[in-house]
mmCIF file of C-alpha atoms in Angstrom:
data_model
loop_
_atom_site.group_PDB
_atom_site.id
_atom_site.type_symbol
_atom_site.label_atom_id
_atom_site.label_comp_id
_atom_site.label_asym_id
_atom_site.label_seq_id
_atom_site.Cartn_x
_atom_site.Cartn_y
_atom_site.Cartn_z
ATOM 1 C CA MET A 262 7.099 42.430 74.849
ATOM 2 C CA ALA A 263 7.266 45.899 74.412
ATOM 3 C CA ASP A 264 10.680 47.736 74.275
ATOM 4 C CA ASP A 265 10.781 51.338 74.982
ATOM 5 C CA GLY A 266 14.647 51.805 74.642
ATOM 6 C CA ARG A 267 17.023 48.892 74.415
ATOM 7 C CA SER A 268 20.263 49.435 73.411
ATOM 8 C CA ASP A 269 23.532 47.344 73.141
ATOM 9 C CA ALA A 270 25.614 50.356 72.284
ATOM 10 C CA GLY A 271 28.907 49.559 74.438
ATOM 11 C CA TYR A 272 27.972 51.287 77.677
ATOM 12 C CA ASP A 273 27.045 49.972 81.371
ATOM 13 C CA ALA A 274 23.725 51.498 82.180
ATOM 14 C CA ASP A 275 22.328 51.711 85.458
ATOM 15 C CA ASP A 276 19.030 50.136 86.023
ATOM 16 C CA HIS A 277 17.855 53.592 87.021
ATOM 17 C CA HIS A 278 19.174 55.461 84.234
ATOM 18 C CA ASP A 279 16.882 56.160 81.411
ATOM 19 C CA PRO A 280 18.924 54.754 78.283
ATOM 20 C CA ARG A 281 17.599 57.420 76.097
ATOM 21 C CA LEU A 282 19.762 60.020 77.621
ATOM 22 C CA THR A 283 22.883 58.201 76.901
ATOM 23 C CA ASP A 284 21.757 56.744 73.384
ATOM 24 C CA PRO A 285 20.831 59.740 71.090
ATOM 25 C CA VAL A 286 20.463 56.968 68.515
ATOM 26 C CA HIS A 287 17.422 55.375 70.259
ATOM 27 C CA ARG A 288 16.100 59.156 70.604
ATOM 28 C CA THR A 289 16.449 59.355 66.655
ATOM 29 C CA LEU A 290 14.581 55.889 65.840
ATOM 30 C CA ALA A 291 11.887 56.893 68.464
ATOM 31 C CA GLY A 292 11.168 60.278 67.033
ATOM 32 C CA VAL A 293 10.873 58.504 63.687
ATOM 33 C CA LEU A 294 8.688 55.825 65.015
ATOM 34 C CA ASP A 295 6.581 58.495 66.549
ATOM 35 C CA ALA A 296 6.031 60.254 63.823
ATOM 36 C CA ALA A 297 4.461 57.267 62.081
ATOM 37 C CA ARG A 298 2.312 55.832 65.002
ATOM 38 C CA PRO A 299 -0.731 57.775 64.195
ATOM 39 C CA ASN A 300 -1.077 56.491 60.549
ATOM 40 C CA THR A 301 -3.715 53.726 60.750
ATOM 41 C CA ASP A 302 -3.745 53.365 57.018
ATOM 42 C CA GLY A 303 -3.708 50.022 55.514
ATOM 43 C CA ALA A 304 -4.863 46.271 56.635
ATOM 44 C CA VAL A 305 -3.165 43.158 57.828
ATOM 45 C CA ALA A 306 -2.333 40.393 55.149
ATOM 46 C CA ASP A 307 -5.901 38.298 55.379
ATOM 47 C CA TYR A 308 -5.015 35.610 52.899
ATOM 48 C CA ILE A 309 -3.134 33.631 55.254
ATOM 49 C CA PRO A 310 -5.439 32.834 57.936
ATOM 50 C CA GLU A 311 -3.113 32.898 60.588
ATOM 51 C CA LEU A 312 -1.915 36.321 59.682
ATOM 52 C CA ALA A 313 -5.507 37.725 59.663
ATOM 53 C CA ASP A 314 -5.736 37.538 63.182
ATOM 54 C CA VAL A 315 -2.514 39.339 64.386
ATOM 55 C CA ASP A 316 -2.550 42.547 66.638
ATOM 56 C CA PRO A 317 -2.353 45.301 63.808
ATOM 57 C CA GLU A 318 -1.058 47.826 66.646
ATOM 58 C CA PRO A 319 2.738 47.104 67.496
ATOM 59 C CA ILE A 320 5.318 49.350 65.885
ATOM 60 C CA ALA A 321 8.813 48.807 66.141
ATOM 61 C CA ILE A 322 12.401 49.859 64.533
ATOM 62 C CA ALA A 323 15.701 48.697 65.188
ATOM 63 C CA LEU A 324 19.280 49.954 63.962
ATOM 64 C CA ALA A 325 22.222 47.598 64.041
ATOM 65 C CA SER A 326 25.673 49.263 63.200
ATOM 66 C CA ALA A 327 28.378 47.641 61.093
ATOM 67 C CA ARG A 328 30.392 47.592 64.321
ATOM 68 C CA GLY A 329 27.685 45.474 66.217
ATOM 69 C CA SER A 330 25.971 48.444 68.244
ATOM 70 C CA VAL A 331 22.172 47.686 68.312
ATOM 71 C CA HIS A 332 19.742 50.593 69.010
ATOM 72 C CA GLU A 333 15.936 49.972 69.444
ATOM 73 C CA ALA A 334 12.545 51.692 69.726
ATOM 74 C CA GLY A 335 8.969 50.694 70.217
ATOM 75 C CA ASP A 336 7.981 47.079 70.288
ATOM 76 C CA SER A 337 11.464 45.700 69.080
ATOM 77 C CA ARG A 338 11.180 42.602 70.792
ATOM 78 C CA VAL A 339 7.543 41.538 69.445
ATOM 79 C CA GLU A 340 7.657 38.325 67.481
ATOM 80 C CA PHE A 341 6.388 38.000 63.756
ATOM 81 C CA THR A 342 6.952 35.848 61.041
ATOM 82 C CA ILE A 343 9.491 36.850 58.536
ATOM 83 C CA GLN A 344 7.467 36.027 55.411
ATOM 84 C CA SER A 345 8.725 37.543 52.336
ATOM 85 C CA ALA A 346 11.702 39.163 54.118
ATOM 86 C CA SER A 347 13.535 36.172 54.346
ATOM 87 C CA LYS A 348 13.900 36.059 50.221
ATOM 88 C CA PRO A 349 16.961 37.879 49.996
ATOM 89 C CA PHE A 350 18.618 35.854 53.077
ATOM 90 C CA VAL A 351 17.604 32.527 51.148
ATOM 91 C CA PHE A 352 18.990 33.773 47.576
ATOM 92 C CA ALA A 353 22.284 34.625 49.147
ATOM 93 C CA LEU A 354 23.010 31.296 50.925
ATOM 94 C CA ALA A 355 22.217 29.705 47.489
ATOM 95 C CA LEU A 356 24.075 32.281 45.484
ATOM 96 C CA ASP A 357 27.170 31.707 48.082
ATOM 97 C CA ALA A 358 27.111 28.045 47.612
ATOM 98 C CA LEU A 359 26.665 27.761 43.763
ATOM 99 C CA GLY A 360 27.448 31.027 42.357
ATOM 100 C CA LEU A 361 26.214 33.337 40.143
ATOM 101 C CA GLU A 362 26.217 31.615 36.844
ATOM 102 C CA THR A 363 24.558 28.697 38.556
ATOM 103 C CA MET A 364 21.533 31.074 39.709
ATOM 104 C CA THR A 365 21.255 32.843 36.711
ATOM 105 C CA ARG A 366 20.408 29.777 34.823
ATOM 106 C CA HIS A 367 17.447 29.221 37.056
ATOM 107 C CA VAL A 368 16.281 32.882 38.085
ATOM 108 C CA GLY A 369 16.705 36.286 36.197
ATOM 109 C CA LEU A 370 18.260 39.578 37.730
ATOM 110 C CA GLU A 371 15.437 41.889 36.412
ATOM 111 C CA PRO A 372 12.610 43.866 38.165
ATOM 112 C CA SER A 373 9.226 42.456 37.335
ATOM 113 C CA GLY A 374 7.045 45.885 37.708
ATOM 114 C CA GLU A 375 4.351 43.300 38.655
ATOM 115 C CA PRO A 376 3.009 42.322 42.302
ATOM 116 C CA PHE A 377 4.831 39.824 44.212
ATOM 117 C CA ASN A 378 2.834 36.908 43.525
ATOM 118 C CA ALA A 379 2.364 37.573 39.712
ATOM 119 C CA ILE A 380 3.133 34.908 37.309
ATOM 120 C CA SER A 381 6.729 36.843 35.861
ATOM 121 C CA LEU A 382 8.441 34.377 33.745
ATOM 122 C CA GLU A 383 10.925 35.087 30.738
ATOM 123 C CA ALA A 384 10.216 33.320 27.670
ATOM 124 C CA SER A 385 13.042 31.032 28.735
ATOM 125 C CA GLY A 386 10.841 30.230 31.865
ATOM 126 C CA ARG A 387 13.011 31.483 34.293
ATOM 127 C CA PRO A 388 11.305 33.806 36.818
ATOM 128 C CA ASP A 389 12.274 37.452 36.576
ATOM 129 C CA ASN A 390 14.091 37.805 39.750
ATOM 130 C CA PRO A 391 14.361 36.273 43.181
ATOM 131 C CA MET A 392 12.135 38.641 45.199
ATOM 132 C CA ILE A 393 9.125 37.885 43.627
ATOM 133 C CA ASN A 394 6.957 34.557 44.846
ATOM 134 C CA ALA A 395 8.153 32.531 41.822
ATOM 135 C CA GLY A 396 11.574 33.598 42.046
ATOM 136 C CA ALA A 397 12.074 32.735 45.495
ATOM 137 C CA ILE A 398 10.735 29.461 45.547
ATOM 138 C CA VAL A 399 13.264 28.784 42.440
ATOM 139 C CA ALA A 400 15.810 30.302 45.220
ATOM 140 C CA THR A 401 14.745 27.913 47.751
ATOM 141 C CA SER A 402 14.927 24.924 45.583
ATOM 142 C CA LEU A 403 18.552 25.572 44.900
ATOM 143 C CA VAL A 404 19.202 25.278 48.586
ATOM 144 C CA ASP A 405 21.209 21.946 49.334
ATOM 145 C CA GLY A 406 19.356 19.074 50.558
ATOM 146 C CA GLU A 407 17.064 16.376 48.565
ATOM 147 C CA THR A 408 14.136 16.402 51.146
ATOM 148 C CA THR A 409 11.982 19.215 52.506
ATOM 149 C CA GLU A 410 13.772 18.422 55.803
ATOM 150 C CA GLN A 411 16.975 18.766 54.438
ATOM 151 C CA LYS A 412 16.502 22.028 52.826
ATOM 152 C CA PHE A 413 14.887 23.580 55.696
ATOM 153 C CA ARG A 414 17.478 22.557 58.189
ATOM 154 C CA GLU A 415 20.274 24.340 56.050
ATOM 155 C CA ILE A 416 17.774 27.613 55.539
ATOM 156 C CA ARG A 417 16.735 27.659 59.321
ATOM 157 C CA LYS A 418 20.356 27.377 60.012
ATOM 158 C CA GLY A 419 21.402 29.866 57.445
ATOM 159 C CA LEU A 420 19.106 32.249 58.632
ATOM 160 C CA SER A 421 19.912 31.952 62.385
ATOM 161 C CA ARG A 422 23.308 32.708 61.650
ATOM 162 C CA PHE A 423 22.408 35.943 59.756
ATOM 163 C CA ALA A 424 20.257 36.798 63.055
ATOM 164 C CA GLY A 425 22.992 35.621 65.186
ATOM 165 C CA ARG A 426 20.342 33.281 67.352
ATOM 166 C CA GLY A 427 18.429 30.379 66.836
ATOM 167 C CA LEU A 428 15.116 30.932 64.750
ATOM 168 C CA GLU A 429 12.114 29.015 65.547
ATOM 169 C CA LEU A 430 9.244 28.087 63.098
ATOM 170 C CA ASP A 431 5.688 29.338 64.013
ATOM 171 C CA GLU A 432 3.856 25.790 63.424
ATOM 172 C CA SER A 433 0.370 27.358 62.947
ATOM 173 C CA VAL A 434 1.437 30.106 60.393
ATOM 174 C CA TYR A 435 3.148 27.294 58.754
ATOM 175 C CA ALA A 436 0.041 25.124 58.410
ATOM 176 C CA SER A 437 -1.919 27.906 57.444
ATOM 177 C CA GLU A 438 0.062 28.960 54.575
ATOM 178 C CA ALA A 439 0.484 25.519 53.533
ATOM 179 C CA ALA A 440 -3.383 25.344 53.332
ATOM 180 C CA THR A 441 -4.048 28.257 51.314
ATOM 181 C CA GLY A 442 -0.790 28.152 49.014
ATOM 182 C CA ASP A 443 -2.198 26.909 45.871
ATOM 183 C CA ARG A 444 -1.223 29.961 43.866
ATOM 184 C CA ASN A 445 2.720 29.613 45.329
ATOM 185 C CA ARG A 446 2.304 25.791 44.190
ATOM 186 C CA ALA A 447 0.900 26.938 40.760
ATOM 187 C CA LEU A 448 4.067 29.177 40.352
ATOM 188 C CA ALA A 449 5.990 26.296 41.123
ATOM 189 C CA TYR A 450 4.721 23.946 38.630
ATOM 190 C CA LEU A 451 4.977 26.495 35.803
ATOM 191 C CA THR A 452 8.636 26.699 36.737
ATOM 192 C CA HIS A 453 9.069 23.123 36.986
ATOM 193 C CA ALA A 454 7.677 22.739 33.402
ATOM 194 C CA ALA A 455 10.061 25.614 32.199
ATOM 195 C CA GLY A 456 12.991 23.258 33.929
ATOM 196 C CA THR A 457 14.136 26.234 36.154
ATOM 197 C CA LEU A 458 12.768 24.537 39.433
ATOM 198 C CA ALA A 459 15.592 22.556 40.812
ATOM 199 C CA ALA A 460 13.398 20.467 43.539
ATOM 200 C CA PRO A 461 10.232 18.427 43.333
ATOM 201 C CA VAL A 462 7.324 20.914 43.491
ATOM 202 C CA ASP A 463 6.232 19.435 46.761
ATOM 203 C CA VAL A 464 9.642 20.139 48.199
ATOM 204 C CA ALA A 465 10.263 23.577 47.107
ATOM 205 C CA THR A 466 7.167 24.917 48.023
ATOM 206 C CA ASP A 467 6.936 23.289 51.385
ATOM 207 C CA THR A 468 10.449 24.271 52.306
ATOM 208 C CA TYR A 469 9.215 27.844 51.209
ATOM 209 C CA PHE A 470 6.422 27.847 53.590
ATOM 210 C CA ARG A 471 8.555 27.020 56.092
ATOM 211 C CA GLN A 472 11.143 29.703 55.621
ATOM 212 C CA CYS A 473 8.270 32.228 55.448
ATOM 213 C CA ALA A 474 7.120 31.180 58.973
ATOM 214 C CA LEU A 475 10.226 31.377 60.720
ATOM 215 C CA VAL A 476 9.856 33.567 63.818
ATOM 216 C CA VAL A 477 11.902 37.024 64.232
ATOM 217 C CA THR A 478 11.753 40.312 65.488
ATOM 218 C CA ALA A 479 12.803 44.107 64.226
ATOM 219 C CA ARG A 480 15.855 43.902 66.059
ATOM 220 C CA ASP A 481 16.640 40.660 64.439
ATOM 221 C CA LEU A 482 16.055 41.956 60.986
ATOM 222 C CA ALA A 483 18.338 44.719 61.419
ATOM 223 C CA VAL A 484 21.102 42.466 62.500
ATOM 224 C CA MET A 485 20.472 40.181 59.479
ATOM 225 C CA ALA A 486 20.817 43.426 57.062
ATOM 226 C CA ALA A 487 23.605 44.888 59.371
ATOM 227 C CA THR A 488 25.414 41.236 58.362
ATOM 228 C CA LEU A 489 24.555 41.990 54.462
ATOM 229 C CA ALA A 490 25.767 45.446 54.966
ATOM 230 C CA THR A 491 29.243 44.345 56.149
ATOM 231 C CA GLY A 492 29.483 42.417 53.149
ATOM 232 C CA GLY A 493 28.547 39.109 54.927
ATOM 233 C CA ILE A 494 29.893 39.202 58.194
ATOM 234 C CA ASN A 495 27.693 39.092 61.386
ATOM 235 C CA PRO A 496 28.734 42.205 63.647
ATOM 236 C CA LEU A 497 27.112 40.588 66.859
ATOM 237 C CA THR A 498 29.001 37.109 66.385
ATOM 238 C CA ARG A 499 31.896 38.197 63.898
ATOM 239 C CA GLU A 500 31.064 35.132 61.895
ATOM 240 C CA ARG A 501 31.339 35.069 58.179
ATOM 241 C CA VAL A 502 27.879 34.182 56.946
ATOM 242 C CA ILE A 503 28.276 34.567 53.301
ATOM 243 C CA SER A 504 31.018 35.729 50.655
ATOM 244 C CA ASN A 505 31.514 39.264 50.054
ATOM 245 C CA ASP A 506 30.586 38.994 46.643
ATOM 246 C CA ALA A 507 27.379 37.116 47.579
ATOM 247 C CA ALA A 508 26.485 39.957 50.062
ATOM 248 C CA ARG A 509 27.288 42.606 47.224
ATOM 249 C CA TRP A 510 24.858 40.710 44.702
ATOM 250 C CA THR A 511 22.359 40.160 47.016
ATOM 251 C CA THR A 512 21.858 43.826 48.166
ATOM 252 C CA SER A 513 21.979 44.731 44.319
ATOM 253 C CA MET A 514 18.537 42.746 43.902
ATOM 254 C CA MET A 515 17.231 44.138 46.862
ATOM 255 C CA THR A 516 17.941 47.742 45.874
ATOM 256 C CA SER A 517 16.393 47.152 42.205
ATOM 257 C CA CYS A 518 13.527 44.466 43.098
ATOM 258 C CA GLY A 519 12.974 44.379 46.911
ATOM 259 C CA MET A 520 9.832 46.690 47.342
ATOM 260 C CA TYR A 521 7.875 44.928 44.431
ATOM 261 C CA ASP A 522 6.221 47.292 41.756
ATOM 262 C CA ALA A 523 7.234 49.841 44.315
ATOM 263 C CA SER A 524 10.810 49.275 43.879
ATOM 264 C CA GLY A 525 11.567 52.541 41.473
ATOM 265 C CA GLU A 526 9.975 54.635 43.502
ATOM 266 C CA TRP A 527 11.465 53.244 46.838
ATOM 267 C CA LEU A 528 14.635 53.934 45.447
ATOM 268 C CA LEU A 529 13.910 57.248 44.463
ATOM 269 C CA ARG A 530 12.752 58.631 47.338
ATOM 270 C CA VAL A 531 14.271 56.545 50.535
ATOM 271 C CA GLY A 532 17.587 55.480 48.480
ATOM 272 C CA LEU A 533 18.066 51.919 50.684
ATOM 273 C CA PRO A 534 18.042 48.229 49.512
ATOM 274 C CA ALA A 535 15.139 46.836 51.249
ATOM 275 C CA LYS A 536 13.126 43.738 51.400
ATOM 276 C CA SER A 537 9.611 43.914 52.776
ATOM 277 C CA GLY A 538 7.593 41.010 54.393
ATOM 278 C CA VAL A 539 3.383 40.476 54.691
ATOM 279 C CA GLY A 540 4.333 39.888 58.272
ATOM 280 C CA GLY A 541 4.669 43.765 58.499
ATOM 281 C CA GLY A 542 8.519 43.317 58.704
ATOM 282 C CA ILE A 543 10.897 45.410 56.573
ATOM 283 C CA VAL A 544 14.716 44.639 56.241
ATOM 284 C CA ALA A 545 16.943 47.672 54.949
ATOM 285 C CA LEU A 546 20.607 48.519 55.094
ATOM 286 C CA GLN A 547 23.147 51.110 54.045
ATOM 287 C CA PRO A 548 26.438 49.308 52.693
ATOM 288 C CA GLU A 549 28.956 49.350 55.045
ATOM 289 C CA GLN A 550 27.327 51.162 57.723
ATOM 290 C CA PHE A 551 23.812 49.607 59.243
ATOM 291 C CA GLY A 552 20.941 47.531 58.709
ATOM 292 C CA VAL A 553 17.900 48.458 60.118
ATOM 293 C CA GLY A 554 14.578 46.512 60.793
ATOM 294 C CA THR A 555 10.998 47.760 60.956
ATOM 295 C CA PHE A 556 7.980 45.974 62.115
ATOM 296 C CA SER A 557 4.279 47.313 61.759
ATOM 297 C CA PRO A 558 1.364 44.873 60.466
ATOM 298 C CA ARG A 559 -0.956 46.813 58.309
ATOM 299 C CA LEU A 560 -0.063 46.877 54.763
ATOM 300 C CA ASP A 561 -0.595 49.054 51.735
ATOM 301 C CA GLU A 562 -2.240 47.383 48.270
ATOM 302 C CA ARG A 563 1.633 46.310 47.473
ATOM 303 C CA GLY A 564 1.800 44.342 50.438
ATOM 304 C CA ASN A 565 4.448 46.744 52.218
ATOM 305 C CA SER A 566 4.061 47.792 55.906
ATOM 306 C CA VAL A 567 2.467 51.139 55.806
ATOM 307 C CA ARG A 568 4.173 52.404 58.676
ATOM 308 C CA GLY A 569 7.304 50.764 58.094
ATOM 309 C CA VAL A 570 7.744 52.614 54.742
ATOM 310 C CA GLU A 571 6.768 55.702 56.500
ATOM 311 C CA MET A 572 9.528 55.452 59.116
ATOM 312 C CA LEU A 573 12.206 54.346 56.591
ATOM 313 C CA THR A 574 11.175 57.203 54.529
ATOM 314 C CA THR A 575 11.470 59.446 56.944
ATOM 315 C CA LEU A 576 14.733 58.375 58.564
ATOM 316 C CA SER A 577 16.322 58.544 55.143
ATOM 317 C CA GLU A 578 14.660 62.143 54.435
ATOM 318 C CA ARG A 579 15.666 63.294 57.867
ATOM 319 C CA TYR A 580 19.072 62.287 58.233
ATOM 320 C CA GLY A 581 20.223 62.044 54.682
ATOM 321 C CA LEU A 582 20.687 58.634 54.281
ATOM 322 C CA HIS A 583 19.679 57.803 50.691
ATOM 323 C CA MET A 584 22.856 56.065 49.262
ATOM 324 C CA LEU A 585 23.274 58.236 46.201
ATOM 325 C CA ASP A 586 22.922 61.250 48.089
ATOM 326 C CA PRO A 587 26.442 63.567 47.245
ATOM 327 C CA ARG A 588 28.487 63.388 50.306
ATOM 328 C CA GLY A 589 30.510 66.558 49.557
ATOM 329 C CA GLU A 590 34.345 66.807 49.225
ATOM 330 C CA PRO A 591 36.092 64.183 50.967
ATOM 331 C CA LEU A 592 39.017 64.714 53.352
ATOM 332 C CA SER A 593 41.957 64.355 51.524
ATOM 333 C CA PRO A 594 44.227 61.092 51.751
ATOM 334 C CA ILE A 595 47.434 63.035 52.013
ATOM 335 C CA ALA A 596 47.826 63.974 55.590
ATOM 336 C CA SER A 597 51.071 65.646 55.313
ATOM 337 C CA LEU A 598 53.937 66.016 53.111
ATOM 338 C CA ASP A 599 57.869 65.930 54.791
ATOM 339 C CA PRO A 600 60.582 66.605 52.401
ATOM 340 C CA ASP A 601 63.944 65.532 54.179
ATOM 341 C CA ASP A 602 67.180 65.284 52.091
ATOM 342 C CA GLY A 603 65.997 64.411 48.906
ATOM 343 C CA THR A 604 63.228 62.219 50.043
ATOM 344 C CA THR A 605 59.463 63.315 50.195
ATOM 345 C CA ILE A 606 57.681 61.215 52.719
ATOM 346 C CA ALA A 607 53.734 61.442 51.948
ATOM 347 C CA LEU A 608 51.991 60.339 55.095
ATOM 348 C CA LEU A 609 48.383 58.940 53.983
ATOM 349 C CA ARG A 610 45.310 58.615 56.170
ATOM 350 C CA GLY A 611 41.917 57.357 56.589
ATOM 351 C CA ASP A 612 40.192 54.599 54.176
ATOM 352 C CA ILE A 613 41.564 55.207 50.733
ATOM 353 C CA ARG A 614 38.968 53.971 47.935
ATOM 354 C CA PHE A 615 39.884 54.244 44.260
ATOM 355 C CA ALA A 616 39.140 58.067 43.979
ATOM 356 C CA GLY A 617 41.460 58.501 47.015
ATOM 357 C CA MET A 618 44.306 56.427 45.002
ATOM 358 C CA GLU A 619 43.789 58.895 42.073
ATOM 359 C CA GLU A 620 44.418 61.717 44.287
ATOM 360 C CA VAL A 621 47.149 60.409 45.951
ATOM 361 C CA LEU A 622 49.097 59.567 42.656
ATOM 362 C CA THR A 623 48.017 62.541 40.499
ATOM 363 C CA ARG A 624 49.193 64.917 43.013
ATOM 364 C CA LEU A 625 52.453 62.896 44.298
ATOM 365 C CA LEU A 626 53.758 61.473 41.063
ATOM 366 C CA PRO A 627 54.792 64.662 39.470
ATOM 367 C CA LEU A 628 57.342 64.933 42.490
ATOM 368 C CA VAL A 629 59.209 61.946 41.366
ATOM 369 C CA ASN A 630 62.448 62.594 39.787
ATOM 370 C CA ASP A 631 66.034 61.257 39.519
ATOM 371 C CA ASP A 632 67.239 63.198 42.318
ATOM 372 C CA GLY A 633 65.352 61.603 44.986
ATOM 373 C CA CYS A 634 63.016 59.190 46.367
ATOM 374 C CA LEU A 635 59.022 59.676 47.110
ATOM 375 C CA VAL A 636 57.891 57.510 49.912
ATOM 376 C CA LEU A 637 54.183 56.379 50.443
ATOM 377 C CA ASP A 638 53.648 56.178 54.045
ATOM 378 C CA PHE A 639 50.503 53.877 54.958
ATOM 379 C CA THR A 640 50.755 53.985 58.549
ATOM 380 C CA GLY A 641 47.989 56.178 59.409
ATOM 381 C CA VAL A 642 45.567 54.279 56.465
ATOM 382 C CA THR A 643 42.896 52.191 57.948
ATOM 383 C CA ARG A 644 41.684 50.188 54.868
ATOM 384 C CA VAL A 645 42.667 50.699 51.085
ATOM 385 C CA GLY A 646 39.946 49.201 48.436
ATOM 386 C CA GLY A 647 41.156 46.357 46.270
ATOM 387 C CA GLY A 648 41.189 47.882 43.408
ATOM 388 C CA ALA A 649 43.468 51.007 44.742
ATOM 389 C CA SER A 650 45.812 48.412 46.550
ATOM 390 C CA ARG A 651 46.750 46.922 43.246
ATOM 391 C CA VAL A 652 47.502 49.977 41.571
ATOM 392 C CA PHE A 653 49.502 51.354 44.305
ATOM 393 C CA ARG A 654 51.629 48.110 44.394
ATOM 394 C CA GLY A 655 52.291 48.567 40.768
ATOM 395 C CA VAL A 656 53.540 51.994 41.144
ATOM 396 C CA VAL A 657 57.124 50.828 42.297
ATOM 397 C CA ASP A 658 58.036 48.864 39.304
ATOM 398 C CA LEU A 659 56.173 51.501 37.075
ATOM 399 C CA ALA A 660 58.152 54.626 38.729
ATOM 400 C CA GLY A 661 61.581 52.661 38.128
ATOM 401 C CA THR A 662 64.889 53.145 39.788
ATOM 402 C CA ASN A 663 67.011 56.731 40.023
ATOM 403 C CA PRO A 664 70.481 56.518 38.273
ATOM 404 C CA ASP A 665 72.214 55.235 41.968
ATOM 405 C CA GLY A 666 69.804 52.192 41.735
ATOM 406 C CA ARG A 667 67.500 53.543 44.568
ATOM 407 C CA ALA A 668 63.537 53.259 43.971
ATOM 408 C CA ARG A 669 61.920 56.117 42.982
ATOM 409 C CA VAL A 670 58.948 55.316 44.989
ATOM 410 C CA GLU A 671 59.012 53.255 48.314
ATOM 411 C CA ILE A 672 55.772 51.938 50.129
ATOM 412 C CA ARG A 673 55.969 51.834 53.847
ATOM 413 C CA ASP A 674 53.054 49.795 54.988
ATOM 414 C CA PRO A 675 53.977 48.335 58.685
ATOM 415 C CA ASP A 676 50.145 47.064 58.951
ATOM 416 C CA GLY A 677 49.783 45.431 55.547
ATOM 417 C CA VAL A 678 46.590 47.235 54.465
ATOM 418 C CA LEU A 679 47.811 47.190 50.792
ATOM 419 C CA ARG A 680 47.639 43.088 51.068
ATOM 420 C CA ASP A 681 44.720 41.777 49.283
#
């Protein structure tokens, strides 16, 4: 079903009211989509018989914010199979359950610089990374369960939690992949022989074929990406799906390896962690801000959606979304200084990370002396980064006390933003 402008942006829309008038983000996405629509380069994935017959024309983009608003343009409710866009999420589930040390005994963390289905194994037998097929099959083999049914149940449940709704299996696509998946079986046999595969070959590959055949929409991909962007919390359901560490590690792998042998150029030009799938979907994110899902079935020679790449490139370039873009001088975290009878109250504000902590202490600690007290008031602060919080908490002891026994530095933290 085509969608010309759905948005769950937190307002009550009248049935006769054009949503584009109340959702400027939709207008933004629609403009990006319209710029890519004329591009008919590429071809659908014909090496999987069921995918060879898909309609090549649908095009969609959706954005889910970290606060839970979803904005959509184009055919954002058209269903397709997730394919390799499932890889970061399955890796995240296994990583969250087993930890980084265990995962890296089985799969590497380095870009391969080779196509997604290449035989990219280290001398030890580890696949180069979990975003190529060999590494993804190993990651799937590490998911909890002894049988295909048990492992797939865990994967389906986990990816459904990422999407915020139950995901279904496309039985026809699964059967088609299983019937033509000998190269993936060969990769599995190589990793099994090397001792890195954690399940029998038939269990690992059959589970992998099933995970790739889960049905999603561009909207689903946006929500799934936003769950990674928020550190593992689904912004719609507010459920914690994975740990913050697992989300950060997974996003790192998407940044360096997610677009296969185009990952370096992608990072330079687009600058968003991303992962593509031969079903035509691309999932991308800006950490702490939003997730994006795109869909268009025609692929380039690297297996990435042609119009999906164009949409995300335009979105990043037009709106300055490259995650390494300089942001200019930030707003000072010191809102005001109020001297009062020997006590100086520093009212702090906003989101304070390491650089903000450095500014606060570098500017204000010279005010500390034996004749008064510096009060760091965090009432107006929304969040303090973990490292910054530890430094702030140590300042009271570091500053010591005045001759009269009063602390030279006091912390005022009514909302507990300095707690770990």
